[in-house]
XYZ file of C-alpha atoms in Angstrom:
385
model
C 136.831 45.263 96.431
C 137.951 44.962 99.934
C 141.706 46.236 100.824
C 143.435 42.747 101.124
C 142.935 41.842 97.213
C 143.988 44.894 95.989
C 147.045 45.055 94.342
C 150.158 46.198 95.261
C 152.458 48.821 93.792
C 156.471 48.204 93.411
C 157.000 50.171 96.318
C 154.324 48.697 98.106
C 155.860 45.342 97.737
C 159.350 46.348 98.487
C 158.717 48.879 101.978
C 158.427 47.062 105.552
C 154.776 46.269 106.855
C 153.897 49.653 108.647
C 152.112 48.831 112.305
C 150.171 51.370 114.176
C 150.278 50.889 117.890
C 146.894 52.561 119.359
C 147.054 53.112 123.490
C 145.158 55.099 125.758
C 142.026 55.679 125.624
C 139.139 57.331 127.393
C 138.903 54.070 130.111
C 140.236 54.274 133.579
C 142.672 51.970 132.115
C 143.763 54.965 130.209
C 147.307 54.920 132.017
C 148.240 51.500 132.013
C 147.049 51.213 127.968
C 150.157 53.423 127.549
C 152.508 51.799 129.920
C 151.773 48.511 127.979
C 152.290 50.529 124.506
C 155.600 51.532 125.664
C 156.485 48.149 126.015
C 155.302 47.032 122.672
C 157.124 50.011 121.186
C 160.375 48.319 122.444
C 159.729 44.792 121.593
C 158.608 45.518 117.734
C 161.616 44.572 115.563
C 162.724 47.887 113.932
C 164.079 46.122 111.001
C 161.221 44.235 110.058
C 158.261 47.033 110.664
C 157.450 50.469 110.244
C 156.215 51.756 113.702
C 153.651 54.669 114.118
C 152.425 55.381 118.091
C 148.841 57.062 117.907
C 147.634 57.385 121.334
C 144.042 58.380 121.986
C 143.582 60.947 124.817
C 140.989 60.413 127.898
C 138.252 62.968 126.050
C 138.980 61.019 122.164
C 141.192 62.793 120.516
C 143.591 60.385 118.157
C 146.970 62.177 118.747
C 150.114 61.507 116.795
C 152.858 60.916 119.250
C 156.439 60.700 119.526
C 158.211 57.337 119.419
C 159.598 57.429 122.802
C 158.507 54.599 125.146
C 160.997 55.737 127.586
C 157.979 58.196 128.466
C 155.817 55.657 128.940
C 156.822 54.067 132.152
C 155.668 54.618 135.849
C 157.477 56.965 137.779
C 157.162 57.880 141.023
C 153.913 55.384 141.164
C 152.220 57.688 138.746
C 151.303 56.371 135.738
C 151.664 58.462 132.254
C 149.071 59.752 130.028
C 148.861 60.438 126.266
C 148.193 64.121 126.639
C 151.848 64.700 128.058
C 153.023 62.486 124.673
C 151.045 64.173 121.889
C 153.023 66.596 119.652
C 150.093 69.003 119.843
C 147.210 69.650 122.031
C 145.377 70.093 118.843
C 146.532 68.043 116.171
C 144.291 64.930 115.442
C 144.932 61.616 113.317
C 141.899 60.022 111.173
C 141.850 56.392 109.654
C 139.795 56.383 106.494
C 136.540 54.209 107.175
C 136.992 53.221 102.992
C 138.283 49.588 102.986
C 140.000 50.730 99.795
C 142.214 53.180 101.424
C 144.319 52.420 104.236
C 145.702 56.097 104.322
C 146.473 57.889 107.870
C 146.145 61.355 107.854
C 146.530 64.322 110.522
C 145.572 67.415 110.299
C 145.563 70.697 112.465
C 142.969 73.581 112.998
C 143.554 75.959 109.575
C 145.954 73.652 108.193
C 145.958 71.288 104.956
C 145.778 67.645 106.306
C 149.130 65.595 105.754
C 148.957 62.241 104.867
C 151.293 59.982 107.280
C 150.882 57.127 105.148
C 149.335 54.045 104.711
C 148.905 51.280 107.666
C 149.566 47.698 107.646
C 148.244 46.502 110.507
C 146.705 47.862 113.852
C 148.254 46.528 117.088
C 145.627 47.956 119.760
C 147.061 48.269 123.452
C 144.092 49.625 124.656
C 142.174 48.183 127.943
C 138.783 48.698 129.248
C 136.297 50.493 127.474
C 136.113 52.096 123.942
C 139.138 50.160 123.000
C 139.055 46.339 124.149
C 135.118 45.639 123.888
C 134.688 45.619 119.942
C 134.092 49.355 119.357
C 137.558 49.997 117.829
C 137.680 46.479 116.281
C 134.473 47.812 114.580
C 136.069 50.628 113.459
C 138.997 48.853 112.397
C 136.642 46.125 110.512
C 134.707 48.988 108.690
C 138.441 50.285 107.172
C 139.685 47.080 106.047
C 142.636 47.356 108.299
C 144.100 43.929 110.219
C 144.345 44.111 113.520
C 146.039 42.227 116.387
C 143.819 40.020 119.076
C 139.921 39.630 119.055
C 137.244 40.320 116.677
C 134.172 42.774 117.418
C 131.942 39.293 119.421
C 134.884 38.662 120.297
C 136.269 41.762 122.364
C 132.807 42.514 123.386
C 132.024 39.437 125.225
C 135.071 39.494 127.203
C 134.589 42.890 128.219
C 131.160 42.391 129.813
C 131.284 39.818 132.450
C 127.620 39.488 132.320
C 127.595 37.768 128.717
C 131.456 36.323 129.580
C 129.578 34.721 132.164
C 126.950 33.203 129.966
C 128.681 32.156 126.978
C 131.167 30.223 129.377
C 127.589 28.584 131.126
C 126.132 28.099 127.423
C 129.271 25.736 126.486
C 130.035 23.932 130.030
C 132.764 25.821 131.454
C 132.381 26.146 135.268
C 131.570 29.140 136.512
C 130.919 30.717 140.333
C 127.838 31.826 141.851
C 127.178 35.475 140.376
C 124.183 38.323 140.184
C 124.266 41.037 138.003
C 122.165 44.177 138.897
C 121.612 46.314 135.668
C 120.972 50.127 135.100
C 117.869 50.171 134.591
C 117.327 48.039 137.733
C 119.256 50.021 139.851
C 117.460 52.988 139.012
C 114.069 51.826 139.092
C 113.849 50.525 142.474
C 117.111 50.342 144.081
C 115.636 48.596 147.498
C 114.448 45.222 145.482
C 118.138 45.627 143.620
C 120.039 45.603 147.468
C 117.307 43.036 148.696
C 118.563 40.977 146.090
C 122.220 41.441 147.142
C 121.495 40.667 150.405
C 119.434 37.523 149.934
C 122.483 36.175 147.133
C 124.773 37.232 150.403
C 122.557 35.220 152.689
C 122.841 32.437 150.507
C 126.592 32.114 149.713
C 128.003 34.358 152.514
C 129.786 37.038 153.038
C 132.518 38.631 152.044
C 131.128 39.431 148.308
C 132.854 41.318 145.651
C 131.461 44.408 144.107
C 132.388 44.799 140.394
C 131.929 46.991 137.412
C 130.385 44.833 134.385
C 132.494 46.562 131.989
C 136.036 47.090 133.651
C 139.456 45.828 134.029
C 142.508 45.533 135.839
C 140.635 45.109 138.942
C 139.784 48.825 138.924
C 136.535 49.798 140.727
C 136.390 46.528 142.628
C 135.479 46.426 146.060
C 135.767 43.551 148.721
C 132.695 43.512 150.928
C 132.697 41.459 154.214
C 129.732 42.719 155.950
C 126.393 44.748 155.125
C 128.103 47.999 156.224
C 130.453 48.168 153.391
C 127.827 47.536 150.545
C 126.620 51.089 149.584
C 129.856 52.277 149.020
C 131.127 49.461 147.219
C 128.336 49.633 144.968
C 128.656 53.453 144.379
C 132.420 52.282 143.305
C 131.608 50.068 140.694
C 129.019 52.672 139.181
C 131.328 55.224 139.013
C 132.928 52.935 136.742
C 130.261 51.293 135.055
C 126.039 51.660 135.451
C 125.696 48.029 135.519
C 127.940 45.827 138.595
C 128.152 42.070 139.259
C 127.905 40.688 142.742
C 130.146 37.704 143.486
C 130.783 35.206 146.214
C 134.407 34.783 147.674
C 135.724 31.293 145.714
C 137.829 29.707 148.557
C 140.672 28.531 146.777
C 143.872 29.446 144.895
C 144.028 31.233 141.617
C 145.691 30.690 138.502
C 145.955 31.962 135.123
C 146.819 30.613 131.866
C 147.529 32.064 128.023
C 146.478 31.237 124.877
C 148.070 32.129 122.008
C 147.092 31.810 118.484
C 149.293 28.964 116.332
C 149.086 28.987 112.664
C 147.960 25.147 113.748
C 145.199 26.671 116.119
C 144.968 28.183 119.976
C 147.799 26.864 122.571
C 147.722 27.074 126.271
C 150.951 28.123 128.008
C 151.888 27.090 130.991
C 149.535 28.050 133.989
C 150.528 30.502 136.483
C 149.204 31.293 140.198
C 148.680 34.062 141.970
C 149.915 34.215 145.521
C 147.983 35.479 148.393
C 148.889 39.112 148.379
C 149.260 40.585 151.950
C 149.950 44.134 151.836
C 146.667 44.155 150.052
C 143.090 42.968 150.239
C 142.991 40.963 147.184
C 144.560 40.976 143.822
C 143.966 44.849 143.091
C 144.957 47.778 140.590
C 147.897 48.504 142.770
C 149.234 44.956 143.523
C 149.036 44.599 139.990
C 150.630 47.318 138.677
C 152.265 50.047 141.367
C 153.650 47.299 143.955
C 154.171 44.534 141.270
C 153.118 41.981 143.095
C 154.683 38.762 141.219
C 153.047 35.349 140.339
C 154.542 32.120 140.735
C 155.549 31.050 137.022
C 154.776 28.063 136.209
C 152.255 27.197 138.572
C 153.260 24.567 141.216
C 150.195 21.960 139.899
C 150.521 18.261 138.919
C 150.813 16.904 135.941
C 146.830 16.355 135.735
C 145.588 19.830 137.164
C 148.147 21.659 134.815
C 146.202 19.594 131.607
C 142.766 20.362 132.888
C 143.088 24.017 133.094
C 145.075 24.560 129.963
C 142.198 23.023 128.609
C 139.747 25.037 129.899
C 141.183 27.901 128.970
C 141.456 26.847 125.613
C 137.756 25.839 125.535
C 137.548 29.488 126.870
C 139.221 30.986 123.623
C 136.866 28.772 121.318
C 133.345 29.754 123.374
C 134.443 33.261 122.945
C 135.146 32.940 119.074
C 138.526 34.743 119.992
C 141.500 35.055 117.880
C 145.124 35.880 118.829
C 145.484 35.972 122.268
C 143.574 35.527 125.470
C 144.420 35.063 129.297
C 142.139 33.016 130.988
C 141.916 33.488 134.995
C 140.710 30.363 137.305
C 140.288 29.699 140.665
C 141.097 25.837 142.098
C 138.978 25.617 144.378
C 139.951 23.241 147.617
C 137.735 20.799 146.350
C 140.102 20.064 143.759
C 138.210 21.874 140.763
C 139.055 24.828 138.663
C 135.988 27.376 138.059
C 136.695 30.175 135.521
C 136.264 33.548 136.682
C 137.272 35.375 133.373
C 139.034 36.228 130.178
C 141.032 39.053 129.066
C 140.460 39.582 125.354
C 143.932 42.395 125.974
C 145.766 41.653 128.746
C 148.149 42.986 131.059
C 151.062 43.320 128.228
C 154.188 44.844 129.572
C 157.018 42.347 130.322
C 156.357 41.672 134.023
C 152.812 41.425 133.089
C 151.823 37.533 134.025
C 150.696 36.842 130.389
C 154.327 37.458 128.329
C 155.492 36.265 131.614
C 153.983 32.294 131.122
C 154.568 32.553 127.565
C 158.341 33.630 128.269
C 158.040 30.280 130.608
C 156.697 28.604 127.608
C 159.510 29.162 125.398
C 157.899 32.319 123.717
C 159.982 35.819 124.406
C 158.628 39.005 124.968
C 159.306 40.275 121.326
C 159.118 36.526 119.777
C 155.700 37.246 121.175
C 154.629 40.624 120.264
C 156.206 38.974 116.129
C 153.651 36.437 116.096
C 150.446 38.568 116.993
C 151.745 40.886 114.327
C 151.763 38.277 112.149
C 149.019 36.477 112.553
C 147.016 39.492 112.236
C 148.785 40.473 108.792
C 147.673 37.058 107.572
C 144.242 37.285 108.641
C 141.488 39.007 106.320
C 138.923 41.475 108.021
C 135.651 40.720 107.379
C 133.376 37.730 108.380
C 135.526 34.709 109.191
């Protein structure tokens, strides 16, 4: 009998919904997972939930953790880890993987595991990685535990922009020109890989943009504008991930909208755009998130444009089979037509992030926002759906 039919106790009935908040993680994310948990931590109404923060450190270790997102913040353009925010360097937390037992325990080397409690729901902050591409959704799915945002297709799809890439071709959605050079590939016979670059360069131009497959925030992404630069941009995406994706520069301007999950289905926000940043190359890990380089919110589009890529991006959510929340990146391109470029199954989450940001435009607040994925997870079942 899975978890969600079985009954419920007095006490079980009476006692808030308990939500465990799970940031970190062993992605190069790992920093800004706990930024955007610290956030989250402040927004969840204390008199409506139970909160408990489990981060998970860069090597895998579930911690327990204290409930102190003051900690969690950037300071002195450094970002935080879990490590500094567990209560032991030992210490480790374990979800049961028996859908009949929601039970959180943590236990210490030569000590009798204590039991924290059951959990309610799972509100997972983490980016990149083991943590937004279906592993932990997996996990989550094989305890019987809801869980905010995408299922295990779901989060998996968006995190490789190979398949993204595909699915979005499969159902209609335009997409730029793109080659994806795989591990094996690579490895095998790296000249025909390069040749390959250098014949999609000859054919679309240069500059190109080096990417890991598997990666966010614009970490490990490298701007290429001649043949000098390649090699090392290509030996920075593998350090992130074995397999890269080779783009051509999209002339244009870009914009991003949200979708968020109605009880009457998917809703776009308004769109956003992303200025021209010029203290940087291009929309990177620092502009993002050290500098805090700021969008224009909402988007300054006509009437027409602004209808088109809401839709999109909503046709985005349904090719992905997502659920909860998505934020769907474009470019317009100065032909007057919007090609996707990606999702983000978990998105940049803290306040000034550009998602709660359009929704905040939208009419949706910041903790209005983090209320509704924590309840639309609570009223979803696990399982096939």
């Amino acid at each position: 009998m899975s978890s969600e039919n079985l009954p419920q106790s007095p006490e079980q009935q009476l006692r808030k919904p308990r939500v465990a908040v799970v940031f970190g993680g062993r992605s190069s994310e790992h920093g800004i997972s706990v930024v955007t948990a610290g956030a989250v931590l402040n927004a969840i109404d204390r008199t409506k939930y139970d909160v408990l923060p489990i981060g998970i450190t860069t090597d895998g270790r579930w911690a327990l953790t204290a409930d102190e997102p003051e900690r969690m913040a950037i300071t002195d353009r450094r970002m935080p880890g879990v490590t500094e925010l567990a209560e032991s360097t030992e210490g480790g937390v374990v979800l049961s993987v028996d859908p009949g037992n929601r039970e959180v325990l943590y236990s210490e080397p030569g000590s009798v595991p204590k039991a924290l409690g059951e959990v309610d729901v799972v509100f997972p902050v983490l980016h990149g990685p083991y943590g937004e591409d279906g592993t932990l959704q997996g996990l989550l799915e094989l305890s019987g535990v809801p869980y905010v945002g995408a299922g295990v297709l779901a989060s998996a799809v968006g995190q490789d922009k190979e398949y993204m890439k595909r699915v979005f071709i499969s159902f209609g959605l335009p997409v730029g020109p793109y080659v994806v050079v795989r591990p094996r590939e690579w490895e095998n016979d790296r000249l025909a890989a390069r040749k390959r670059i250098v014949d999609f360069a000859g054919e679309h131009g240069w500059p190109l943009f080096i990417k890991p497959a598997r990666a966010g925030s614009s970490i490990g992404i490298t701007k290429v504008d001649d043949l000098s630069g390649l090699d090392e941009a290509i030996e920075e995406a593998r350090r992130h991930d074995p397999k890269f994706l080779v783009e051509s520069l999209l002339r244009g301007r870009e914009i991003e909208c949200g979708v968020l999950e109605f009880e009457d289905g998917p809703r776009a926000s308004v769109p956003a755009e992303i200025p021209p940043v010029t203290s940087h190359d291009f929309y990177d890990f620092e502009a993002k998130y050290i500098d805090a380089a700021s969008g224009i919110v909402p988007a300054p589009l006509t009437e027409e444009q602004t209808a088109e890529v809401q839709r999109l991006a909503i046709d985005a959510f349904e090719a992905t089979s997502c659920e909860g929340l998505v934020r769907a990146d474009f470019f317009l391109t100065e032909d007057g037509t919007f090609v996707i470029n990606e999702i983000n199954t978990l998105p940049g989450f803290t306040p000034i992030s550009m998602y709660p940001r359009m929704w905040q435009e939208s009419g949706v607040s910041y903790p209005e926002l983090v209320d509704r994925l924590i309840q639309a997870a609570l009223s979803r079942p696990t399982g096939l759906r």
